[in-house]
Amino acid sequence: MSRNAGVRPSATRVVASMMVLFAVSNASFAQDDKPQGGTIDASDPTKIYTYMGAGPKYTDYTNNEHMTELRVAGNLGLSKKDMVFFNAGYGQHSGNQVSGSNSGLTNARARWFHLVEMDYAITSGYRGWATQIDLQLAGQLKGTDGQNVLSFGALPAFGINKNWSLYLPMNVVNSWDKKFGSYNGVGLNMSPLLVYSPDNWWEGAYVQFSGGYTRFVSGNLSNEGSGHLDITVAGKITPTVTWTLLTQKNFDVDLESYQRGKNTGLKNDWNAFLYLTTYF
């Protein structure tokens, strides 16, 4: 199937510009109307906060090569219902079985998130839902330079009991080659997230279990899929500073390195990410 059809870079630049303009136009609300005061609950992905974090990440590839990088992440709470998240990294690749850059910028991400309705007082049952637009950009470093992805969808939230919560993000995914040279197709994604917040562990303790799967239904990636399983453990150092350790195992086709082909061996097998975050 041809890889020359598709949307050119200008369309995505427009989307990215709209997200930036939206953030700038709403930033004034964050100063006078802090989204959610009181105790920081970092376990809930739907709560609106402003924070900044950084830490090291290690990635192991299926051909026994690996990558180390430093990633930074930030979140801007725009209002009681809106926030913009971003992250990016700079890394070093170890191994020369595949040609490409061994050092440089890794993949980056920007996401706009909007709460449609949410009742945090509900312990058991449906709490509400949110919408999001998520742009993920390929990096310069090999192993991270496969494709650009733009997705949008909804996130329903449920309480199971006072310690367990469930979130069911569902998204429509669009893929382009790096530099937006060609459009790869559209897919459907579901990434259920199960969160456990214990009462008697350490301060701010929580554990997250997340499994995601994307299946493409059109274009060059039609009938291809990619999945992952994440386990996150976290806690608080101070009331406004948290630590987080995330481990991820990838399954099926690694769509992030799609452009390299299925037989290069340079596919993301698993990774671990430790970072510290300060809330404002």
CSV table of C-alpha atoms in Angstrom, one decimal:
chain,number,residue,atom,x,y,z
A,1,MET,CA,0.0,0.0,0.0
A,2,SER,CA,1.3,3.4,-0.9
A,3,ARG,CA,2.8,5.6,1.9
A,4,ASN,CA,2.6,8.9,-0.1
A,5,ALA,CA,-1.0,9.8,0.6
A,6,GLY,CA,-2.0,11.8,3.6
A,7,VAL,CA,-2.0,15.0,5.4
A,8,ARG,CA,0.9,17.4,5.1
A,9,PRO,CA,2.7,19.1,8.0
A,10,SER,CA,0.7,22.3,7.8
A,11,ALA,CA,-2.5,20.7,9.1
A,12,THR,CA,-0.8,19.4,12.2
A,13,ARG,CA,1.0,22.7,12.8
A,14,VAL,CA,-2.4,24.4,12.8
A,15,VAL,CA,-3.6,21.9,15.5
A,16,ALA,CA,-0.5,22.5,17.6
A,17,SER,CA,-0.9,26.3,17.2
A,18,MET,CA,-4.5,26.1,18.3
A,19,MET,CA,-3.5,24.2,21.4
A,20,VAL,CA,-0.8,26.8,22.3
A,21,LEU,CA,-3.2,29.7,21.7
A,22,PHE,CA,-5.8,28.1,23.8
A,23,ALA,CA,-3.3,27.7,26.6
A,24,VAL,CA,-2.2,31.3,26.4
A,25,SER,CA,-5.7,32.8,26.2
A,26,ASN,CA,-6.8,30.9,29.3
A,27,ALA,CA,-3.6,31.2,31.4
A,28,SER,CA,-5.0,34.3,33.2
A,29,PHE,CA,-7.7,32.2,34.9
A,30,ALA,CA,-5.0,30.1,36.6
A,31,GLN,CA,-3.8,33.0,38.7
A,32,ASP,CA,-7.1,34.2,40.2
A,33,ASP,CA,-9.0,30.9,40.2
A,34,LYS,CA,-6.7,28.1,41.4
A,35,PRO,CA,-8.3,24.8,40.1
A,36,GLN,CA,-8.2,22.6,43.2
A,37,GLY,CA,-6.7,23.6,46.5
A,38,GLY,CA,-6.1,21.5,49.6
A,39,THR,CA,-4.2,18.2,49.6
A,40,ILE,CA,-2.5,17.1,46.4
A,41,ASP,CA,-4.0,13.9,45.0
A,42,ALA,CA,-1.5,12.8,42.4
A,43,SER,CA,-3.2,9.4,41.9
A,44,ASP,CA,-6.2,10.9,40.0
A,45,PRO,CA,-5.4,11.8,36.4
A,46,THR,CA,-8.5,14.0,36.1
A,47,LYS,CA,-7.6,16.5,38.8
A,48,ILE,CA,-6.4,19.9,37.6
A,49,TYR,CA,-2.9,20.9,38.9
A,50,THR,CA,0.1,23.0,37.9
A,51,TYR,CA,3.4,21.1,38.3
A,52,MET,CA,6.9,20.5,37.0
A,53,GLY,CA,8.9,17.3,37.1
A,54,ALA,CA,12.1,15.6,35.7
A,55,GLY,CA,13.9,12.4,36.0
A,56,PRO,CA,15.9,9.6,34.2
A,57,LYS,CA,14.4,7.0,31.9
A,58,TYR,CA,15.9,3.7,30.7
A,59,THR,CA,14.6,1.9,27.6
A,60,ASP,CA,15.6,-1.6,26.5
A,61,TYR,CA,15.2,-2.6,22.8
A,62,THR,CA,14.5,-6.1,21.4
A,63,ASN,CA,18.0,-6.2,19.7
A,64,ASN,CA,19.8,-5.9,23.1
A,65,GLU,CA,20.5,-2.2,22.6
A,66,HIS,CA,19.3,0.4,25.0
A,67,MET,CA,18.8,4.1,25.6
A,68,THR,CA,19.1,6.4,28.6
A,69,GLU,CA,17.5,9.8,28.7
A,70,LEU,CA,16.5,12.7,30.9
A,71,ARG,CA,12.9,13.7,30.6
A,72,VAL,CA,11.1,16.8,31.8
A,73,ALA,CA,7.3,17.2,32.2
A,74,GLY,CA,5.0,20.0,33.1
A,75,ASN,CA,1.3,20.7,33.5
A,76,LEU,CA,-0.4,24.0,33.5
A,77,GLY,CA,-3.8,24.3,35.2
A,78,LEU,CA,-5.7,26.8,33.2
A,79,SER,CA,-9.0,26.8,35.1
A,80,LYS,CA,-11.1,24.5,37.2
A,81,LYS,CA,-11.8,22.4,34.1
A,82,ASP,CA,-8.8,22.7,31.8
A,83,MET,CA,-5.1,21.9,31.8
A,84,VAL,CA,-2.3,21.5,29.3
A,85,PHE,CA,0.4,18.8,29.8
A,86,PHE,CA,3.7,18.5,28.0
A,87,ASN,CA,6.9,16.4,28.2
A,88,ALA,CA,10.1,15.9,26.3
A,89,GLY,CA,13.5,14.2,26.6
A,90,TYR,CA,17.1,14.2,25.6
A,91,GLY,CA,18.9,10.8,25.4
A,92,GLN,CA,21.9,8.7,24.5
A,93,HIS,CA,21.5,5.4,22.5
A,94,SER,CA,23.9,2.6,23.1
A,95,GLY,CA,24.5,0.3,20.1
A,96,ASN,CA,25.2,0.6,16.4
A,97,GLN,CA,23.2,-2.3,14.8
A,98,VAL,CA,20.9,0.3,13.3
A,99,SER,CA,22.0,3.5,11.6
A,100,GLY,CA,20.9,6.8,12.9
A,101,SER,CA,21.6,9.4,15.6
A,102,ASN,CA,23.0,8.1,18.9
A,103,SER,CA,22.2,11.3,20.8
A,104,GLY,CA,19.6,13.9,20.6
A,105,LEU,CA,16.0,14.9,21.4
A,106,THR,CA,13.7,12.0,22.1
A,107,ASN,CA,9.9,11.9,21.5
A,108,ALA,CA,7.8,14.8,22.9
A,109,ARG,CA,4.2,15.2,23.9
A,110,ALA,CA,1.5,17.9,24.4
A,111,ARG,CA,-2.0,17.2,25.6
A,112,TRP,CA,-5.0,19.5,26.3
A,113,PHE,CA,-7.5,18.1,28.8
A,114,HIS,CA,-11.0,19.3,29.6
A,115,LEU,CA,-13.3,18.2,32.4
A,116,VAL,CA,-16.9,18.0,31.1
A,117,GLU,CA,-18.3,16.9,34.4
A,118,MET,CA,-16.8,15.2,37.5
A,119,ASP,CA,-18.1,14.5,41.0
A,120,TYR,CA,-15.2,13.6,43.2
A,121,ALA,CA,-17.5,13.0,46.2
A,122,ILE,CA,-18.7,9.7,44.6
A,123,THR,CA,-16.9,6.8,46.2
A,124,SER,CA,-18.6,4.0,44.2
A,125,GLY,CA,-20.1,4.5,40.8
A,126,TYR,CA,-19.9,6.8,37.8
A,127,ARG,CA,-18.1,10.1,38.6
A,128,GLY,CA,-18.1,11.9,35.2
A,129,TRP,CA,-16.0,12.2,32.1
A,130,ALA,CA,-13.4,14.4,30.3
A,131,THR,CA,-12.1,15.0,26.8
A,132,GLN,CA,-8.6,15.3,25.5
A,133,ILE,CA,-6.5,16.1,22.5
A,134,ASP,CA,-3.0,14.4,22.5
A,135,LEU,CA,-0.1,15.2,20.2
A,136,GLN,CA,3.0,13.0,20.3
A,137,LEU,CA,6.0,13.9,18.2
A,138,ALA,CA,8.8,11.7,16.9
A,139,GLY,CA,12.3,12.5,18.2
A,140,GLN,CA,15.8,12.8,16.6
A,141,LEU,CA,17.3,9.9,18.4
A,142,LYS,CA,16.9,6.5,16.8
A,143,GLY,CA,14.3,4.3,18.4
A,144,THR,CA,12.2,7.4,19.1
A,145,ASP,CA,12.0,8.8,15.5
A,146,GLY,CA,9.3,6.6,14.1
A,147,GLN,CA,6.1,8.5,13.8
A,148,ASN,CA,3.9,11.4,14.9
A,149,VAL,CA,0.6,10.7,16.5
A,150,LEU,CA,-2.5,12.9,17.0
A,151,SER,CA,-5.3,11.4,19.0
A,152,PHE,CA,-8.6,12.7,20.6
A,153,GLY,CA,-11.2,11.0,22.7
A,154,ALA,CA,-13.0,10.7,26.1
A,155,LEU,CA,-12.1,9.5,29.6
A,156,PRO,CA,-15.0,8.3,31.8
A,157,ALA,CA,-14.1,7.9,35.5
A,158,PHE,CA,-15.6,5.5,38.1
A,159,GLY,CA,-15.2,4.9,41.8
A,160,ILE,CA,-15.1,1.2,42.9
A,161,ASN,CA,-14.7,1.9,46.6
A,162,LYS,CA,-12.7,4.4,48.8
A,163,ASN,CA,-9.4,2.8,47.7
A,164,TRP,CA,-10.0,1.8,44.1
A,165,SER,CA,-10.8,3.9,41.0
A,166,LEU,CA,-11.2,3.0,37.3
A,167,TYR,CA,-10.6,5.2,34.3
A,168,LEU,CA,-11.4,4.2,30.7
A,169,PRO,CA,-9.7,6.4,28.1
A,170,MET,CA,-10.9,5.8,24.6
A,171,ASN,CA,-9.3,7.6,21.6
A,172,VAL,CA,-9.2,7.9,17.8
A,173,VAL,CA,-5.6,7.8,16.8
A,174,ASN,CA,-4.0,9.3,13.6
A,175,SER,CA,-0.4,8.4,12.6
A,176,TRP,CA,2.1,10.2,10.3
A,177,ASP,CA,5.7,9.3,9.5
A,178,LYS,CA,8.3,11.5,11.1
A,179,LYS,CA,8.4,15.0,9.5
A,180,PHE,CA,4.8,14.2,8.5
A,181,GLY,CA,6.0,12.8,5.2
A,182,SER,CA,3.0,10.5,4.8
A,183,TYR,CA,-0.2,9.6,6.6
A,184,ASN,CA,-0.1,6.0,8.0
A,185,GLY,CA,-3.8,5.6,8.9
A,186,VAL,CA,-6.4,5.9,11.7
A,187,GLY,CA,-6.8,3.6,14.6
A,188,LEU,CA,-8.8,3.0,17.8
A,189,ASN,CA,-7.3,3.0,21.3
A,190,MET,CA,-8.5,1.9,24.7
A,191,SER,CA,-6.3,2.3,27.8
A,192,PRO,CA,-8.0,1.3,31.0
A,193,LEU,CA,-6.4,2.6,34.2
A,194,LEU,CA,-6.9,1.0,37.6
A,195,VAL,CA,-5.7,3.0,40.6
A,196,TYR,CA,-5.2,1.8,44.2
A,197,SER,CA,-4.8,4.3,47.0
A,198,PRO,CA,-4.0,2.5,50.2
A,199,ASP,CA,-4.7,3.9,53.7
A,200,ASN,CA,-1.7,2.7,55.6
A,201,TRP,CA,1.4,2.6,53.4
A,202,TRP,CA,3.7,5.7,53.0
A,203,GLU,CA,2.5,9.3,52.6
A,204,GLY,CA,0.7,9.9,49.3
A,205,ALA,CA,1.1,6.2,48.3
A,206,TYR,CA,-0.7,4.9,45.2
A,207,VAL,CA,-0.3,2.2,42.6
A,208,GLN,CA,-1.6,2.4,39.0
A,209,PHE,CA,-2.1,-0.5,36.6
A,210,SER,CA,-2.6,0.6,33.0
A,211,GLY,CA,-3.0,-1.6,29.9
A,212,GLY,CA,-3.4,0.1,26.5
A,213,TYR,CA,-4.0,-1.2,23.0
A,214,THR,CA,-4.2,0.5,19.6
A,215,ARG,CA,-5.6,-1.2,16.5
A,216,PHE,CA,-5.4,0.5,13.1
A,217,VAL,CA,-8.4,0.2,10.8
A,218,SER,CA,-7.2,2.1,7.7
A,219,GLY,CA,-4.1,3.2,5.8
A,220,ASN,CA,-0.6,1.6,5.8
A,221,LEU,CA,-1.0,0.4,9.4
A,222,SER,CA,-4.4,-1.2,8.7
A,223,ASN,CA,-4.8,-4.4,10.8
A,224,GLU,CA,-1.7,-3.6,12.8
A,225,GLY,CA,-1.8,-3.3,16.6
A,226,SER,CA,0.4,-2.2,19.5
A,227,GLY,CA,-0.1,-2.8,23.2
A,228,HIS,CA,1.6,-2.0,26.5
A,229,LEU,CA,1.2,-2.7,30.3
A,230,ASP,CA,2.3,-0.1,32.8
A,231,ILE,CA,2.8,-0.3,36.5
A,232,THR,CA,3.3,2.9,38.5
A,233,VAL,CA,4.2,3.2,42.2
A,234,ALA,CA,4.4,6.7,43.8
A,235,GLY,CA,4.4,8.7,47.0
A,236,LYS,CA,5.1,12.0,48.6
A,237,ILE,CA,8.4,13.5,49.8
A,238,THR,CA,6.7,16.7,51.1
A,239,PRO,CA,3.0,17.8,50.7
A,240,THR,CA,3.9,19.3,47.3
A,241,VAL,CA,6.7,17.1,46.1
A,242,THR,CA,6.1,13.6,44.8
A,243,TRP,CA,8.2,10.7,43.5
A,244,THR,CA,7.0,8.3,40.8
A,245,LEU,CA,8.5,5.1,39.4
A,246,LEU,CA,6.9,3.8,36.2
A,247,THR,CA,7.7,0.6,34.4
A,248,GLN,CA,6.3,-0.3,31.0
A,249,LYS,CA,6.3,-3.5,29.0
A,250,ASN,CA,5.4,-3.3,25.3
A,251,PHE,CA,3.7,-5.9,23.2
A,252,ASP,CA,2.9,-6.6,19.5
A,253,VAL,CA,4.2,-4.2,16.9
A,254,ASP,CA,6.0,-1.2,18.3
A,255,LEU,CA,4.4,1.5,16.3
A,256,GLU,CA,6.7,4.2,17.6
A,257,SER,CA,9.5,2.8,15.4
A,258,TYR,CA,7.2,1.8,12.5
A,259,GLN,CA,9.3,3.6,9.9
A,260,ARG,CA,12.2,1.3,10.6
A,261,GLY,CA,10.2,-1.8,9.6
A,262,LYS,CA,9.4,-5.0,11.4
A,263,ASN,CA,12.7,-6.8,11.1
A,264,THR,CA,15.2,-4.2,12.3
A,265,GLY,CA,15.1,-5.4,15.9
A,266,LEU,CA,15.1,-1.8,17.2
A,267,LYS,CA,11.7,-2.0,18.9
A,268,ASN,CA,10.9,-0.8,22.4
A,269,ASP,CA,10.8,-3.9,24.7
A,270,TRP,CA,10.5,-2.3,28.1
A,271,ASN,CA,11.4,0.8,30.0
A,272,ALA,CA,11.6,2.3,33.5
A,273,PHE,CA,11.2,6.0,34.4
A,274,LEU,CA,11.9,7.6,37.8
A,275,TYR,CA,10.9,11.2,38.3
A,276,LEU,CA,10.3,13.9,41.0
A,277,THR,CA,7.5,16.4,40.6
A,278,THR,CA,6.9,19.7,42.3
A,279,TYR,CA,3.3,21.1,42.5
A,280,PHE,CA,2.5,24.8,42.6
